[in-house]
Amino acid sequence: VAQVLAALGLEHLGDVGGTDLATDLSFFADAGIEFTPAQRVALTANGNLQRVLSAYHNRRVTVEVLRHERVSIGLWRRRVRIAVDGTPACFASSVVVAQTRTAIDQMDKKGGLGQLFSALGGKQDFSLLEVAKDDATFSRVYTLANAHLVCHIEEVMPLNLFEDDFFTASSRWHPEVFESGGVDLLDAAEGGAW
């Protein structure tokens, strides 16, 4: 496979679910933060984190919509919790802008963003804007966009997400800002504190 890709002038098979993966290994080197291979996979997931987590853990992954607020026509604030077999694995906060009437109709159904992009058809563009890591979590800020939607998303995940103790370890990592209804992306954009 590597020889065929090289003959075609390609370094990899490309992006599953998107037209372009605007992230390469230099992004992580430039960030100066060490991530495990599995964490890098999660950080570069392009609307398919639920599938990545399900494949890795071989367990059911659910998305619980904690907040789905229509701010105005075509603009939503969202907050979701992604859980693996009931154990919280990711909290995400997003601002979603619908660019078509079809997208507005789909957004009113309150599903997951990955499912929303699938329902709208076509592939989405993914751009990883920032990554971070602290003592208990790793996180990313990215955009997903196509002709119907533009989404600005921040996700926070526990450092042990891909370790053997994920299901048994303390839940101290849970970011309180997501559970307590703290400041979200839209509030921050309007001058609130993040």
PDB file of C-alpha atoms in Angstrom:
ATOM      1  CA  VAL A   1       0.000   0.000   0.000  1.00  0.00           C
ATOM      2  CA  ALA A   2       2.804   2.428   0.904  1.00  0.00           C
ATOM      3  CA  GLN A   3       4.401   1.909  -2.537  1.00  0.00           C
ATOM      4  CA  VAL A   4       1.113   2.573  -4.323  1.00  0.00           C
ATOM      5  CA  LEU A   5       0.544   5.739  -2.281  1.00  0.00           C
ATOM      6  CA  ALA A   6       4.100   6.900  -2.977  1.00  0.00           C
ATOM      7  CA  ALA A   7       3.624   6.250  -6.709  1.00  0.00           C
ATOM      8  CA  LEU A   8       0.519   8.446  -6.573  1.00  0.00           C
ATOM      9  CA  GLY A   9       2.396  11.165  -4.704  1.00  0.00           C
ATOM     10  CA  LEU A  10       0.379  10.599  -1.530  1.00  0.00           C
ATOM     11  CA  GLU A  11       1.602  10.155   2.040  1.00  0.00           C
ATOM     12  CA  HIS A  12      -1.608   8.574   3.388  1.00  0.00           C
ATOM     13  CA  LEU A  13      -5.044   7.388   2.306  1.00  0.00           C
ATOM     14  CA  GLY A  14      -6.666  10.725   3.039  1.00  0.00           C
ATOM     15  CA  ASP A  15      -9.560  11.575   5.260  1.00  0.00           C
ATOM     16  CA  VAL A  16     -12.557   9.399   6.041  1.00  0.00           C
ATOM     17  CA  GLY A  17     -15.681  11.574   6.091  1.00  0.00           C
ATOM     18  CA  GLY A  18     -14.111  14.838   4.992  1.00  0.00           C
ATOM     19  CA  THR A  19     -12.571  16.332   1.916  1.00  0.00           C
ATOM     20  CA  ASP A  20      -9.340  17.410   3.597  1.00  0.00           C
ATOM     21  CA  LEU A  21      -7.639  16.805   6.898  1.00  0.00           C
ATOM     22  CA  ALA A  22      -5.953  20.129   7.617  1.00  0.00           C
ATOM     23  CA  THR A  23      -3.759  18.564  10.280  1.00  0.00           C
ATOM     24  CA  ASP A  24      -0.442  16.764  10.068  1.00  0.00           C
ATOM     25  CA  LEU A  25       2.206  15.671  12.535  1.00  0.00           C
ATOM     26  CA  SER A  26       3.900  19.086  12.411  1.00  0.00           C
ATOM     27  CA  PHE A  27       0.821  20.541  14.123  1.00  0.00           C
ATOM     28  CA  PHE A  28       1.537  18.437  17.215  1.00  0.00           C
ATOM     29  CA  ALA A  29       5.272  19.174  17.085  1.00  0.00           C
ATOM     30  CA  ASP A  30       4.564  22.919  16.837  1.00  0.00           C
ATOM     31  CA  ALA A  31       2.179  22.712  19.812  1.00  0.00           C
ATOM     32  CA  GLY A  32       5.049  21.338  21.907  1.00  0.00           C
ATOM     33  CA  ILE A  33       2.722  18.973  23.777  1.00  0.00           C
ATOM     34  CA  GLU A  34       3.233  15.219  23.986  1.00  0.00           C
ATOM     35  CA  PHE A  35       0.159  13.122  23.198  1.00  0.00           C
ATOM     36  CA  THR A  36      -0.179   9.352  22.990  1.00  0.00           C
ATOM     37  CA  PRO A  37      -0.985   7.871  19.571  1.00  0.00           C
ATOM     38  CA  ALA A  38      -4.572   7.146  20.680  1.00  0.00           C
ATOM     39  CA  GLN A  39      -4.989  10.731  21.955  1.00  0.00           C
ATOM     40  CA  ARG A  40      -3.779  12.033  18.572  1.00  0.00           C
ATOM     41  CA  VAL A  41      -6.394   9.859  16.862  1.00  0.00           C
ATOM     42  CA  ALA A  42      -9.112  11.384  19.075  1.00  0.00           C
ATOM     43  CA  LEU A  43      -7.764  14.915  18.538  1.00  0.00           C
ATOM     44  CA  THR A  44      -7.911  14.523  14.755  1.00  0.00           C
ATOM     45  CA  ALA A  45     -11.324  12.793  14.590  1.00  0.00           C
ATOM     46  CA  ASN A  46     -13.416  14.795  12.145  1.00  0.00           C
ATOM     47  CA  GLY A  47     -16.959  14.439  13.395  1.00  0.00           C
ATOM     48  CA  ASN A  48     -16.526  10.726  14.098  1.00  0.00           C
ATOM     49  CA  LEU A  49     -15.208  10.695  17.687  1.00  0.00           C
ATOM     50  CA  GLN A  50     -18.165   8.520  18.704  1.00  0.00           C
ATOM     51  CA  ARG A  51     -17.086   5.868  16.171  1.00  0.00           C
ATOM     52  CA  VAL A  52     -13.414   6.114  17.241  1.00  0.00           C
ATOM     53  CA  LEU A  53     -14.314   5.595  20.906  1.00  0.00           C
ATOM     54  CA  SER A  54     -16.662   2.717  20.113  1.00  0.00           C
ATOM     55  CA  ALA A  55     -14.030   0.975  17.993  1.00  0.00           C
ATOM     56  CA  TYR A  56     -11.291   1.445  20.594  1.00  0.00           C
ATOM     57  CA  HIS A  57     -13.280   0.360  23.649  1.00  0.00           C
ATOM     58  CA  ASN A  58     -15.561  -2.116  21.824  1.00  0.00           C
ATOM     59  CA  ARG A  59     -18.480  -0.751  23.825  1.00  0.00           C
ATOM     60  CA  ARG A  60     -21.586   1.315  23.192  1.00  0.00           C
ATOM     61  CA  VAL A  61     -21.012   5.064  22.908  1.00  0.00           C
ATOM     62  CA  THR A  62     -23.853   7.517  23.463  1.00  0.00           C
ATOM     63  CA  VAL A  63     -24.232  11.250  22.992  1.00  0.00           C
ATOM     64  CA  GLU A  64     -26.403  13.065  25.522  1.00  0.00           C
ATOM     65  CA  VAL A  65     -27.470  16.563  24.538  1.00  0.00           C
ATOM     66  CA  LEU A  66     -27.200  18.673  27.688  1.00  0.00           C
ATOM     67  CA  ARG A  67     -28.037  21.955  26.004  1.00  0.00           C
ATOM     68  CA  HIS A  68     -29.469  22.735  22.585  1.00  0.00           C
ATOM     69  CA  GLU A  69     -30.460  26.382  22.579  1.00  0.00           C
ATOM     70  CA  ARG A  70     -31.619  28.179  19.478  1.00  0.00           C
ATOM     71  CA  VAL A  71     -30.224  31.690  19.917  1.00  0.00           C
ATOM     72  CA  SER A  72     -31.685  33.106  16.720  1.00  0.00           C
ATOM     73  CA  ILE A  73     -32.641  31.922  13.250  1.00  0.00           C
ATOM     74  CA  GLY A  74     -29.836  29.634  12.139  1.00  0.00           C
ATOM     75  CA  LEU A  75     -27.714  29.947  15.319  1.00  0.00           C
ATOM     76  CA  TRP A  76     -27.467  27.410  18.175  1.00  0.00           C
ATOM     77  CA  ARG A  77     -25.456  26.878  21.343  1.00  0.00           C
ATOM     78  CA  ARG A  78     -24.911  23.234  22.187  1.00  0.00           C
ATOM     79  CA  ARG A  79     -23.369  21.216  24.961  1.00  0.00           C
ATOM     80  CA  VAL A  80     -23.125  17.419  24.893  1.00  0.00           C
ATOM     81  CA  ARG A  81     -21.680  14.593  26.956  1.00  0.00           C
ATOM     82  CA  ILE A  82     -20.240  11.602  25.123  1.00  0.00           C
ATOM     83  CA  ALA A  83     -20.190   8.448  27.260  1.00  0.00           C
ATOM     84  CA  VAL A  84     -18.645   5.029  26.705  1.00  0.00           C
ATOM     85  CA  ASP A  85     -20.867   2.396  28.275  1.00  0.00           C
ATOM     86  CA  GLY A  86     -22.226   5.073  30.635  1.00  0.00           C
ATOM     87  CA  THR A  87     -18.818   6.492  31.629  1.00  0.00           C
ATOM     88  CA  PRO A  88     -18.346  10.135  30.551  1.00  0.00           C
ATOM     89  CA  ALA A  89     -15.571  10.305  27.942  1.00  0.00           C
ATOM     90  CA  CYS A  90     -15.932  13.799  26.500  1.00  0.00           C
ATOM     91  CA  PHE A  91     -17.744  17.059  27.102  1.00  0.00           C
ATOM     92  CA  ALA A  92     -18.229  19.308  24.097  1.00  0.00           C
ATOM     93  CA  SER A  93     -19.443  22.865  23.737  1.00  0.00           C
ATOM     94  CA  SER A  94     -20.236  24.287  20.326  1.00  0.00           C
ATOM     95  CA  VAL A  95     -21.670  27.126  18.348  1.00  0.00           C
ATOM     96  CA  VAL A  96     -23.491  26.000  15.204  1.00  0.00           C
ATOM     97  CA  VAL A  97     -24.471  28.246  12.300  1.00  0.00           C
ATOM     98  CA  ALA A  98     -26.934  26.853   9.761  1.00  0.00           C
ATOM     99  CA  GLN A  99     -26.407  28.133   6.239  1.00  0.00           C
ATOM    100  CA  THR A 100     -29.457  26.535   4.586  1.00  0.00           C
ATOM    101  CA  ARG A 101     -33.103  25.969   5.406  1.00  0.00           C
ATOM    102  CA  THR A 102     -32.465  22.220   5.285  1.00  0.00           C
ATOM    103  CA  ALA A 103     -29.824  22.612   8.017  1.00  0.00           C
ATOM    104  CA  ILE A 104     -32.220  24.641  10.166  1.00  0.00           C
ATOM    105  CA  ASP A 105     -34.815  21.876   9.888  1.00  0.00           C
ATOM    106  CA  GLN A 106     -32.228  19.207  10.808  1.00  0.00           C
ATOM    107  CA  MET A 107     -30.867  21.242  13.757  1.00  0.00           C
ATOM    108  CA  ASP A 108     -34.358  21.410  15.230  1.00  0.00           C
ATOM    109  CA  LYS A 109     -34.172  17.592  15.646  1.00  0.00           C
ATOM    110  CA  LYS A 110     -31.401  17.988  18.302  1.00  0.00           C
ATOM    111  CA  GLY A 111     -29.213  15.048  17.240  1.00  0.00           C
ATOM    112  CA  GLY A 112     -25.451  14.632  17.334  1.00  0.00           C
ATOM    113  CA  LEU A 113     -23.384  16.750  14.951  1.00  0.00           C
ATOM    114  CA  GLY A 114     -21.857  13.708  13.239  1.00  0.00           C
ATOM    115  CA  GLN A 115     -25.334  12.361  12.561  1.00  0.00           C
ATOM    116  CA  LEU A 116     -26.422  15.819  11.411  1.00  0.00           C
ATOM    117  CA  PHE A 117     -23.632  16.039   8.843  1.00  0.00           C
ATOM    118  CA  SER A 118     -24.538  12.524   7.647  1.00  0.00           C
ATOM    119  CA  ALA A 119     -28.203  13.476   7.288  1.00  0.00           C
ATOM    120  CA  LEU A 120     -27.309  16.584   5.286  1.00  0.00           C
ATOM    121  CA  GLY A 121     -25.094  14.604   2.928  1.00  0.00           C
ATOM    122  CA  GLY A 122     -21.743  15.479   1.541  1.00  0.00           C
ATOM    123  CA  LYS A 123     -18.470  15.630   3.347  1.00  0.00           C
ATOM    124  CA  GLN A 124     -17.347  18.204   5.853  1.00  0.00           C
ATOM    125  CA  ASP A 125     -14.126  20.180   6.056  1.00  0.00           C
ATOM    126  CA  PHE A 126     -12.255  19.743   9.334  1.00  0.00           C
ATOM    127  CA  SER A 127      -9.763  22.195  10.759  1.00  0.00           C
ATOM    128  CA  LEU A 128      -7.985  21.607  14.059  1.00  0.00           C
ATOM    129  CA  LEU A 129      -7.361  25.026  15.598  1.00  0.00           C
ATOM    130  CA  GLU A 130      -5.824  24.273  18.976  1.00  0.00           C
ATOM    131  CA  VAL A 131      -4.886  21.410  21.292  1.00  0.00           C
ATOM    132  CA  ALA A 132      -4.120  21.472  25.012  1.00  0.00           C
ATOM    133  CA  LYS A 133      -3.265  19.133  27.868  1.00  0.00           C
ATOM    134  CA  ASP A 134      -3.188  19.509  31.653  1.00  0.00           C
ATOM    135  CA  ASP A 135      -2.877  17.186  34.641  1.00  0.00           C
ATOM    136  CA  ALA A 136      -6.253  15.517  34.120  1.00  0.00           C
ATOM    137  CA  THR A 137      -7.475  16.290  30.584  1.00  0.00           C
ATOM    138  CA  PHE A 138      -6.601  16.832  26.963  1.00  0.00           C
ATOM    139  CA  SER A 139      -8.688  18.997  24.677  1.00  0.00           C
ATOM    140  CA  ARG A 140      -9.115  20.473  21.254  1.00  0.00           C
ATOM    141  CA  VAL A 141     -10.821  23.331  19.464  1.00  0.00           C
ATOM    142  CA  TYR A 142     -11.799  22.707  15.854  1.00  0.00           C
ATOM    143  CA  THR A 143     -14.259  23.566  13.120  1.00  0.00           C
ATOM    144  CA  LEU A 144     -16.430  21.366  10.937  1.00  0.00           C
ATOM    145  CA  ALA A 145     -18.110  22.942   7.934  1.00  0.00           C
ATOM    146  CA  ASN A 146     -19.894  22.130   4.710  1.00  0.00           C
ATOM    147  CA  ALA A 147     -22.404  23.907   2.476  1.00  0.00           C
ATOM    148  CA  HIS A 148     -25.099  23.540   5.171  1.00  0.00           C
ATOM    149  CA  LEU A 149     -23.346  24.110   8.526  1.00  0.00           C
ATOM    150  CA  VAL A 150     -20.410  25.765  10.234  1.00  0.00           C
ATOM    151  CA  CYS A 151     -19.574  24.403  13.701  1.00  0.00           C
ATOM    152  CA  HIS A 152     -16.981  25.733  16.164  1.00  0.00           C
ATOM    153  CA  ILE A 153     -16.386  23.046  18.779  1.00  0.00           C
ATOM    154  CA  GLU A 154     -14.358  22.610  21.966  1.00  0.00           C
ATOM    155  CA  GLU A 155     -13.994  19.110  23.414  1.00  0.00           C
ATOM    156  CA  VAL A 156     -12.451  18.077  26.735  1.00  0.00           C
ATOM    157  CA  MET A 157     -11.488  14.443  27.430  1.00  0.00           C
ATOM    158  CA  PRO A 158      -9.805  12.661  30.375  1.00  0.00           C
ATOM    159  CA  LEU A 159      -6.115  11.789  30.020  1.00  0.00           C
ATOM    160  CA  ASN A 160      -6.887   8.142  30.799  1.00  0.00           C
ATOM    161  CA  LEU A 161      -9.511   7.817  28.041  1.00  0.00           C
ATOM    162  CA  PHE A 162      -7.417   5.152  26.303  1.00  0.00           C
ATOM    163  CA  GLU A 163      -5.983   3.469  29.391  1.00  0.00           C
ATOM    164  CA  ASP A 164      -7.023   0.286  31.179  1.00  0.00           C
ATOM    165  CA  ASP A 165      -8.317   2.183  34.242  1.00  0.00           C
ATOM    166  CA  PHE A 166     -10.705   4.423  32.270  1.00  0.00           C
ATOM    167  CA  PHE A 167     -13.825   2.664  33.560  1.00  0.00           C
ATOM    168  CA  THR A 168     -12.610   2.265  37.152  1.00  0.00           C
ATOM    169  CA  ALA A 169     -10.627   5.451  37.860  1.00  0.00           C
ATOM    170  CA  SER A 170     -11.865   8.499  39.723  1.00  0.00           C
ATOM    171  CA  SER A 171     -14.099  10.859  37.797  1.00  0.00           C
ATOM    172  CA  ARG A 172     -12.183  13.946  39.008  1.00  0.00           C
ATOM    173  CA  TRP A 173     -11.451  15.058  35.437  1.00  0.00           C
ATOM    174  CA  HIS A 174     -15.004  16.152  34.604  1.00  0.00           C
ATOM    175  CA  PRO A 175     -14.831  19.821  33.645  1.00  0.00           C
ATOM    176  CA  GLU A 176     -17.271  21.658  35.894  1.00  0.00           C
ATOM    177  CA  VAL A 177     -17.864  24.357  33.298  1.00  0.00           C
ATOM    178  CA  PHE A 178     -19.720  21.807  31.170  1.00  0.00           C
ATOM    179  CA  GLU A 179     -21.747  20.257  33.974  1.00  0.00           C
ATOM    180  CA  SER A 180     -22.720  23.419  35.824  1.00  0.00           C
ATOM    181  CA  GLY A 181     -23.894  25.413  32.837  1.00  0.00           C
ATOM    182  CA  GLY A 182     -20.861  27.719  33.017  1.00  0.00           C
ATOM    183  CA  VAL A 183     -19.679  30.075  30.329  1.00  0.00           C
ATOM    184  CA  ASP A 184     -19.874  28.712  26.820  1.00  0.00           C
ATOM    185  CA  LEU A 185     -18.394  29.632  23.453  1.00  0.00           C
ATOM    186  CA  LEU A 186     -21.116  32.082  22.470  1.00  0.00           C
ATOM    187  CA  ASP A 187     -20.963  33.852  25.829  1.00  0.00           C
ATOM    188  CA  ALA A 188     -17.182  34.126  25.455  1.00  0.00           C
ATOM    189  CA  ALA A 189     -17.563  35.557  21.955  1.00  0.00           C
ATOM    190  CA  GLU A 190     -19.909  38.184  23.365  1.00  0.00           C
ATOM    191  CA  GLY A 191     -17.329  39.307  25.934  1.00  0.00           C
ATOM    192  CA  GLY A 192     -17.923  36.809  28.744  1.00  0.00           C
ATOM    193  CA  ALA A 193     -15.103  34.999  30.486  1.00  0.00           C
ATOM    194  CA  TRP A 194     -14.220  31.534  29.222  1.00  0.00           C
TER     195      TRP A 194
END
